[in-house]
Short mmCIF file of C-alpha atoms and ligand atoms in Angstrom, two decimals:
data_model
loop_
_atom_site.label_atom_id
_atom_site.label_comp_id
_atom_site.label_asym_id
_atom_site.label_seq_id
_atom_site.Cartn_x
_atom_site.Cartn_y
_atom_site.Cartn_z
CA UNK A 13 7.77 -8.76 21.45
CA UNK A 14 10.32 -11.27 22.31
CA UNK A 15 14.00 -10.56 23.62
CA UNK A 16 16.23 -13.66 22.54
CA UNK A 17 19.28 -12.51 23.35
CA UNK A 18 21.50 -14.13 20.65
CA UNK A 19 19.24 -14.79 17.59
CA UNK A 20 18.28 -10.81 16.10
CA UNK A 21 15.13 -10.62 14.87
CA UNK A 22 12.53 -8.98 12.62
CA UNK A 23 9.53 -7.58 14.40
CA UNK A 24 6.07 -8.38 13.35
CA UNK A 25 4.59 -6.65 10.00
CA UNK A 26 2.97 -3.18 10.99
CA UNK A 27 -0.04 -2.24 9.33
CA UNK A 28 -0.90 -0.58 6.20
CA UNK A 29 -3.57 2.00 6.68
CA UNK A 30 -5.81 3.72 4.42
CA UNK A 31 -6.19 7.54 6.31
CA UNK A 32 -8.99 9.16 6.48
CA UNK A 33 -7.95 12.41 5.58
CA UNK A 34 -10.29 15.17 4.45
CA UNK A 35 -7.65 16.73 2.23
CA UNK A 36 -7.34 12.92 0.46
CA UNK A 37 -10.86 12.67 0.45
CA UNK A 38 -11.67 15.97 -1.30
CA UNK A 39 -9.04 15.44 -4.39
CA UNK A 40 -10.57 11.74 -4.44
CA UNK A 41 -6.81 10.19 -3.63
CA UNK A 42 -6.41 6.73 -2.16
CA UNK A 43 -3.87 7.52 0.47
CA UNK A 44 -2.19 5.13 2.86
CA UNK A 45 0.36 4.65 5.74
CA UNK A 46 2.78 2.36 6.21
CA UNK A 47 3.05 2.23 9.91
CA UNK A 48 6.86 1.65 10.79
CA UNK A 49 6.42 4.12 13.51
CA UNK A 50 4.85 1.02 15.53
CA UNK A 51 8.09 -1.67 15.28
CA UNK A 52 8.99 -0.43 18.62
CA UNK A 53 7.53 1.79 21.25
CA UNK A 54 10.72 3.70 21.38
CA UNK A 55 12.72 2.43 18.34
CA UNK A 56 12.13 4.43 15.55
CA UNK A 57 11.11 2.34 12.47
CA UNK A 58 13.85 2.74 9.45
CA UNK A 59 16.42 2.94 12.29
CA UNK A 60 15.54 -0.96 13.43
CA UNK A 61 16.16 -2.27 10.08
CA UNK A 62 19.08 -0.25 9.38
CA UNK A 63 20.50 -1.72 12.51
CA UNK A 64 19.67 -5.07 12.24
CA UNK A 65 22.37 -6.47 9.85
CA UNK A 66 25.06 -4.44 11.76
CA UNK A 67 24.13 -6.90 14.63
CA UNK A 68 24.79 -9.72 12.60
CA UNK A 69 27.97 -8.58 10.74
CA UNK A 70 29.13 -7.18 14.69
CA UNK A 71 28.74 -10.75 15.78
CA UNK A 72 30.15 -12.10 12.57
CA UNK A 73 33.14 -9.73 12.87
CA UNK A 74 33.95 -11.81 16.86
CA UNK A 75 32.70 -8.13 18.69
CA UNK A 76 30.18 -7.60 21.12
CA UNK A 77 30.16 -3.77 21.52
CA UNK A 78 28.57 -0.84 18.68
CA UNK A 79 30.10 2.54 18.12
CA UNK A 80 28.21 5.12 16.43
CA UNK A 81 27.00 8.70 15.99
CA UNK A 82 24.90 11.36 16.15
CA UNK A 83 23.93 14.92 17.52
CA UNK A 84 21.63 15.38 20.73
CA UNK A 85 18.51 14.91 18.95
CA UNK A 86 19.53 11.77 17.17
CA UNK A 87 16.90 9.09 16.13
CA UNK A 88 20.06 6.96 14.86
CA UNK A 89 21.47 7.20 18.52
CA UNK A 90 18.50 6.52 20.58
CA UNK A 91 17.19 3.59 18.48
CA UNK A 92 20.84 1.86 19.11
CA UNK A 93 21.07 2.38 22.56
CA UNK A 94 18.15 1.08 22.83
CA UNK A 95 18.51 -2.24 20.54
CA UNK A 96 21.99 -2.85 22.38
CA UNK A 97 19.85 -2.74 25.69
CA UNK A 98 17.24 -5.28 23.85
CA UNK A 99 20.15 -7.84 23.31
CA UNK A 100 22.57 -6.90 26.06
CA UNK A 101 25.10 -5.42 23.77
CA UNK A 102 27.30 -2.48 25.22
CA UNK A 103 26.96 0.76 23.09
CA UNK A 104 29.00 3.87 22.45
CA UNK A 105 27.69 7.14 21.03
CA UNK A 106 30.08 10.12 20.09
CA UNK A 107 27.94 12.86 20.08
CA UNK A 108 28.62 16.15 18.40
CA UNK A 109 28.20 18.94 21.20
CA UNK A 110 28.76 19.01 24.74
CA UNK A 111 25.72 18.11 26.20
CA UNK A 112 26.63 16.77 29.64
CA UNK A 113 25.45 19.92 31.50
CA UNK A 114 22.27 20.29 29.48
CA UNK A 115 21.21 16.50 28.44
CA UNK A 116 18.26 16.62 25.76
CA UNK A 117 15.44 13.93 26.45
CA UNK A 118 17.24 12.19 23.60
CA UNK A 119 20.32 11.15 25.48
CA UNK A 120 18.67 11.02 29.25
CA UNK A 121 16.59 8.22 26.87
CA UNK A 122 20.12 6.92 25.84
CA UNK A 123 22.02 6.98 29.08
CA UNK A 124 19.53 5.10 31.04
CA UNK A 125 19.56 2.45 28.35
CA UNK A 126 23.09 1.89 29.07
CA UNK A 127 24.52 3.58 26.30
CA UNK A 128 27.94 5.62 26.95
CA UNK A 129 28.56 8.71 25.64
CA UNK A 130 31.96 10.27 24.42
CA UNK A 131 31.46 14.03 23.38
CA UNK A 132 33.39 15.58 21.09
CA UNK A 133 33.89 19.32 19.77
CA UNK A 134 32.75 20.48 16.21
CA UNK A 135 36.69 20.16 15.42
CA UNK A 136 37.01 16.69 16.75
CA UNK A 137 33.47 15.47 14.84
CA UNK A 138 35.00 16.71 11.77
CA UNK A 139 37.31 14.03 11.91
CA UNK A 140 35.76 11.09 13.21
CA UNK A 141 36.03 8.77 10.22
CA UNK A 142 39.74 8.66 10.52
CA UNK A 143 41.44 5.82 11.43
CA UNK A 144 43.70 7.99 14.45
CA UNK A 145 40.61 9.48 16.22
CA UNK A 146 38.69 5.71 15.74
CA UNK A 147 41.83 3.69 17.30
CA UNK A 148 41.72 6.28 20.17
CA UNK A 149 37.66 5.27 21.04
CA UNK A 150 38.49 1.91 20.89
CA UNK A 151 41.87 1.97 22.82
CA UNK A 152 39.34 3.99 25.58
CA UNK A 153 36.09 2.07 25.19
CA UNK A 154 37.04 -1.06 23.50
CA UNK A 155 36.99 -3.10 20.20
CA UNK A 156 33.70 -1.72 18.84
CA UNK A 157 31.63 -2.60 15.50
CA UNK A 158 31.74 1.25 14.29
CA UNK A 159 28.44 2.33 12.61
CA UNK A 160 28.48 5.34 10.11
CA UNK A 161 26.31 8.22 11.43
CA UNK A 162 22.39 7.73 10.67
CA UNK A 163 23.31 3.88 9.85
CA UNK A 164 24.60 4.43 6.23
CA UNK A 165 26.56 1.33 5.61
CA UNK A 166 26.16 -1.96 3.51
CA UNK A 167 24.26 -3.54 6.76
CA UNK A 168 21.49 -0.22 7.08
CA UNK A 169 21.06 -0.67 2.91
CA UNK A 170 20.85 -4.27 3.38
CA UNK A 171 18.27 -4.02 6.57
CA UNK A 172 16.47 -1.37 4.57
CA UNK A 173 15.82 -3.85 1.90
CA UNK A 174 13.74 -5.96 4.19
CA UNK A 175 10.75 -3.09 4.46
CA UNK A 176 9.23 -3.57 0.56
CA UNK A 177 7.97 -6.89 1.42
CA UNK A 178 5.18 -6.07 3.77
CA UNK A 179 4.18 -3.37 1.68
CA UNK A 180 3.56 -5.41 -1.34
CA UNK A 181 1.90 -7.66 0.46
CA UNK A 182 -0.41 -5.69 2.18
CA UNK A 183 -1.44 -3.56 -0.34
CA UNK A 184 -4.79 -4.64 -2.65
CA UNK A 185 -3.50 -6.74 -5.36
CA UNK A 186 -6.10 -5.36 -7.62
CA UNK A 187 -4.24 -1.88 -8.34
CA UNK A 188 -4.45 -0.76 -11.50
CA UNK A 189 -2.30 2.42 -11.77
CA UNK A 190 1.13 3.43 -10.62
CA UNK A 191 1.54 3.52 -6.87
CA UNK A 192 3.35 6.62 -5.60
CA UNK A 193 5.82 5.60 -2.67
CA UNK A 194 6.53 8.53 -0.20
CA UNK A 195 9.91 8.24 1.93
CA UNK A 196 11.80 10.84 3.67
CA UNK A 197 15.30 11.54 2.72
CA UNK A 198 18.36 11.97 5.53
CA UNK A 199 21.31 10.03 3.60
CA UNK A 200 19.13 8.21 1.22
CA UNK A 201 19.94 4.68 2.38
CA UNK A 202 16.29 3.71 3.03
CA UNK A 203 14.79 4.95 0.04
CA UNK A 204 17.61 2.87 -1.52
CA UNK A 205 16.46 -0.14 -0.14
CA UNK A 206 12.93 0.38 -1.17
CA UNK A 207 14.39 1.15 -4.78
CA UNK A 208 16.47 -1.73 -4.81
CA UNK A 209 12.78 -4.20 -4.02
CA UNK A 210 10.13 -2.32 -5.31
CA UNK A 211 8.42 -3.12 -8.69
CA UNK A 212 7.98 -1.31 -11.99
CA UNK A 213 4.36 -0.09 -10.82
CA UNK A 214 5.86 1.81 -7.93
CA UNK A 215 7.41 5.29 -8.28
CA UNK A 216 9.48 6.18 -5.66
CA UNK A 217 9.44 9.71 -4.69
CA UNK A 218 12.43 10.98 -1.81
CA UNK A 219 11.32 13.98 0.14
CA UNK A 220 14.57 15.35 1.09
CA UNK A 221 15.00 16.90 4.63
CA UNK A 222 17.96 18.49 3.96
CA UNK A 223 18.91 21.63 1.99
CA UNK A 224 21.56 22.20 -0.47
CA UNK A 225 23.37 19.93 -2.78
CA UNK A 226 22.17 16.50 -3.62
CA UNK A 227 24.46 13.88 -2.51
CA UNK A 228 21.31 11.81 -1.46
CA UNK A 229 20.83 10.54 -5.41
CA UNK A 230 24.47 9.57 -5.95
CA UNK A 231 24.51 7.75 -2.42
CA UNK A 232 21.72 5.39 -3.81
CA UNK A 233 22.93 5.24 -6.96
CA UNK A 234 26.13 4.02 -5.28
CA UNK A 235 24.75 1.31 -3.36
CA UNK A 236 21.97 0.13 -5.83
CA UNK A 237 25.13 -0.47 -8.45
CA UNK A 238 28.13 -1.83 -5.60
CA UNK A 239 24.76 -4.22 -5.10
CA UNK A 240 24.69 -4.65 -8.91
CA UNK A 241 20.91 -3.94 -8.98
CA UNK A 242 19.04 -1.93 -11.79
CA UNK A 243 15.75 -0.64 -10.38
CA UNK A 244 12.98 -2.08 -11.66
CA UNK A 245 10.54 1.02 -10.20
CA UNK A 246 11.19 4.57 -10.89
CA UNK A 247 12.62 6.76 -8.57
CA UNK A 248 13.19 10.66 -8.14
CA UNK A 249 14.54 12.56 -5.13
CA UNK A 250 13.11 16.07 -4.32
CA UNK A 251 14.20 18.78 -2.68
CA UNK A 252 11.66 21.37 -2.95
CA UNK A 253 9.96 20.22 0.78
CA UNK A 254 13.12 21.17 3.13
CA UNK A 255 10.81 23.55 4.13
CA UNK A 256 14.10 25.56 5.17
CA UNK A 257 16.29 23.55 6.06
CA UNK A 258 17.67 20.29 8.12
CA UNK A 259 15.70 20.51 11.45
CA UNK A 260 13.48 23.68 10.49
CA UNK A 261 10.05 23.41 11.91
CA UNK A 262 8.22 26.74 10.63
CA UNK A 263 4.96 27.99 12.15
CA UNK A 264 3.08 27.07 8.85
CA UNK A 265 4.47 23.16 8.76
CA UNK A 266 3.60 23.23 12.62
CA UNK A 267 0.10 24.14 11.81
CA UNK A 268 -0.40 21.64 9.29
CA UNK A 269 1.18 18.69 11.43
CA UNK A 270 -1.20 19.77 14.20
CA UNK A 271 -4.19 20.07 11.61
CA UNK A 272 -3.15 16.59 10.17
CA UNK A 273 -2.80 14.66 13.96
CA UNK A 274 -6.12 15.67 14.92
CA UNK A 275 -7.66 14.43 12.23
CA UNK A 276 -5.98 11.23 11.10
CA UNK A 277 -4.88 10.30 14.81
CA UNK A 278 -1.41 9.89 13.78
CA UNK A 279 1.68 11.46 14.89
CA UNK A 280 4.31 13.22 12.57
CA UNK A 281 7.72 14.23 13.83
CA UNK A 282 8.92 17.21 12.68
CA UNK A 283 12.34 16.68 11.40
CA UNK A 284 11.33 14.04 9.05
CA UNK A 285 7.95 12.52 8.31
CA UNK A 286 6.06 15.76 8.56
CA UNK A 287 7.89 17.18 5.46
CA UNK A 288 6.82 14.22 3.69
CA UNK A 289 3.02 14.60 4.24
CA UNK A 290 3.29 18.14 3.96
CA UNK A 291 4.61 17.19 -0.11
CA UNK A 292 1.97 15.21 -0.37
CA UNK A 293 -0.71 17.76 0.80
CA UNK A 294 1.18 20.07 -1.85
CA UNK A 295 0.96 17.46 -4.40
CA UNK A 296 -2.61 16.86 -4.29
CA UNK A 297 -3.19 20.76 -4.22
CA UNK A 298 -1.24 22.01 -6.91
CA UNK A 299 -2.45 19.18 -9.05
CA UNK A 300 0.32 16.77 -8.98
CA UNK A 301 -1.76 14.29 -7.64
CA UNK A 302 -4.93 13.66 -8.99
CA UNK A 303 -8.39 11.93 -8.95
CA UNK A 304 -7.45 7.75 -8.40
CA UNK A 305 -4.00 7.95 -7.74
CA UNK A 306 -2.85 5.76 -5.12
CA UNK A 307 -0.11 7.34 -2.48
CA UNK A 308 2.03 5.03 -0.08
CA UNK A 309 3.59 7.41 2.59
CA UNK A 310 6.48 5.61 4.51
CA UNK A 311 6.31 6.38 8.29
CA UNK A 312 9.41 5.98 9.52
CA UNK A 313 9.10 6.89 12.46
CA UNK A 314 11.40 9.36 14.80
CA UNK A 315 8.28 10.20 17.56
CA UNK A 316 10.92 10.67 20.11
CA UNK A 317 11.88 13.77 18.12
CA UNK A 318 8.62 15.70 18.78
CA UNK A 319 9.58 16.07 22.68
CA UNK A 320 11.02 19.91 23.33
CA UNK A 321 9.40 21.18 19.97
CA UNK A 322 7.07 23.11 21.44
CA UNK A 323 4.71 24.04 18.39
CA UNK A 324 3.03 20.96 18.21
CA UNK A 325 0.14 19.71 20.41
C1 PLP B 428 16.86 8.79 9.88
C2 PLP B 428 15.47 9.01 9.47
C3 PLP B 428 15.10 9.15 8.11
C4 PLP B 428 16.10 9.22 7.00
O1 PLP B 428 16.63 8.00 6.62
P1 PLP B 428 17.81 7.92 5.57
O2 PLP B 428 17.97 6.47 5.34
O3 PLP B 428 19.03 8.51 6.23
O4 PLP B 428 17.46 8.68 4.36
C5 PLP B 428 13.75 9.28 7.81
N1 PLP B 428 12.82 9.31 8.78
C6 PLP B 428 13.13 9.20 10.08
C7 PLP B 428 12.05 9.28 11.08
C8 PLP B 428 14.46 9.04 10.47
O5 PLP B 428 14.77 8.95 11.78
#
């Protein structure tokens, strides 16, 4: 992969594969993976295109340096220390937590790509979209292109937009049903940008990670209308596949990630993409899916989450 260091660039198309899954097989479902998890070796896949456009609208805006955030264990984080390493841009992540004296693999990943890290208490996170707390980071680290946590701006949306393409091109023209699109939910913004691209043969289903109320349909019904879009696909967010919680990894979805790796060969991580297949194993189970439908499971990627979970093979 090339490094140019002023032109930002898409990576190659990753595959689409059809898995070879005995739980597919035996409810005759046509399953496949979009393999995002490949963009990068350590740059998990949503989190590249939700970062690309911020490069160009940082470079637009006359800055050089990115400002974001994230806990310890944060894909968002690690994939933009590591794309401001790629290009030779200086990064800042506040993290929520004081870490320093206990660094998780995610931030010895982070530090050694160059990245500086400001901690900051629960108190001080709670207010770190004000303008006060922002003007002190940038009076200490410098003018900074500020990213929302988990890259949930106009930029990640517009970045996110960019992954439909490959899809429809990959996938057999000949289709002759409704393709079911699987994406895992944090904030919403990537299944927005799939929404926003997709056509009216695709439904769209959101497997939300997180628990409680749903702000994850109003945030892409936010930016598919400020973009002045009306889906042409159909699209529903569901949050029965938490599977407790943001984060929870319980001994039953461990056993099914480590039953699914062995025999497909890919890797899940546990916070996000596991949930997903996990609905989809459901799915096929309780009927939802049946004989001939076609499945598209997003892999977004977040691999670098799996290290300290100690449940999975
Ligand atoms: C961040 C992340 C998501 C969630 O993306 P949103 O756009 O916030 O919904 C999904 N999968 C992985 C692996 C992630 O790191």
């Amino acid at each position: 992969m090339p490094s140019p260091k002023d032109a930002f660039y898409l990576p190659d198309p990753t595959p689409l594969e059809k898995i070879d899954w005995s739980l597919a097989k035996q409810w005759g479902v046509n399953c496949w993976i979009k393999r995002d998890d490949l963009i990068h070796p350590s740059c998990s896949g949503n989190k590249w295109y939700k970062l690309i456009n911020n490069l160009s609208a940082m470079k637009n805006a006359g800055l050089q340096r990115l400002l974001s955030f994230g806990g310890g264990y944060s894909n968002h984080l690690h994939a933009l220390a590591l794309v401001g390493k790629l290009f030779d841009i200086e990064t800042i992540g506040v993290v929520r937590g004081d870490y320093h004296t206990h660094l998780t693999p995610t931030l010895v990943d982070c530090l050694s790509a160059g990245m500086r890290i400001h901690y900051v208490t629960k108190s001080e996170w709670s207010l770190r979209d004000s303008v006060d707390f922002q003007s002190a980071l940038h009076a200490r680290y410098g003018p900074a292109w500020v990213i929302p946590e988990g890259g949930n701006n106009s930029e990640g949306f517009s970045g996110c937009r960019l992954i439909a393409s490959s899809i429809l091109e990959q996938l057999p023209q000949n289709l002759n049903r409704t393709v079911n699109l699987f994406v895992a939910c944090g904030t919403g913004t990537t299944m927005a940008g799939l929404v926003a691209e997709l056509p009216a043969q695709f439904n769209v289903h959101g497997i939300s990670v997180v628990k409680g109320a749903d702000t994850i349909t109003q945030t892409i019904s936010e930016y598919l209308s400020k973009a002045n879009i009306q889906p042409r696909c159909r699209w529903h967010v569901h949050h029965e596949w938490h599977c407790g919680g943001y984060a929870k990894f319980p001994n039953y979805l461990a056993n099914f990630v480590n039953r699914f790796e062995s025999e497909t060969s890919i890797l899940l991580d546990p916070v996000y993409t596991a949930k997903v297949l996990f609905a989809i194993a459901q799915w096929m189970e309780n009927g939802s899916l049946v004989m001939g439908d076609h499945v598209v499971m997003l892999h977004t990627g977040g691999l670098q989450g799996r290290r300290g979970v100690t449940s999975l093979q």
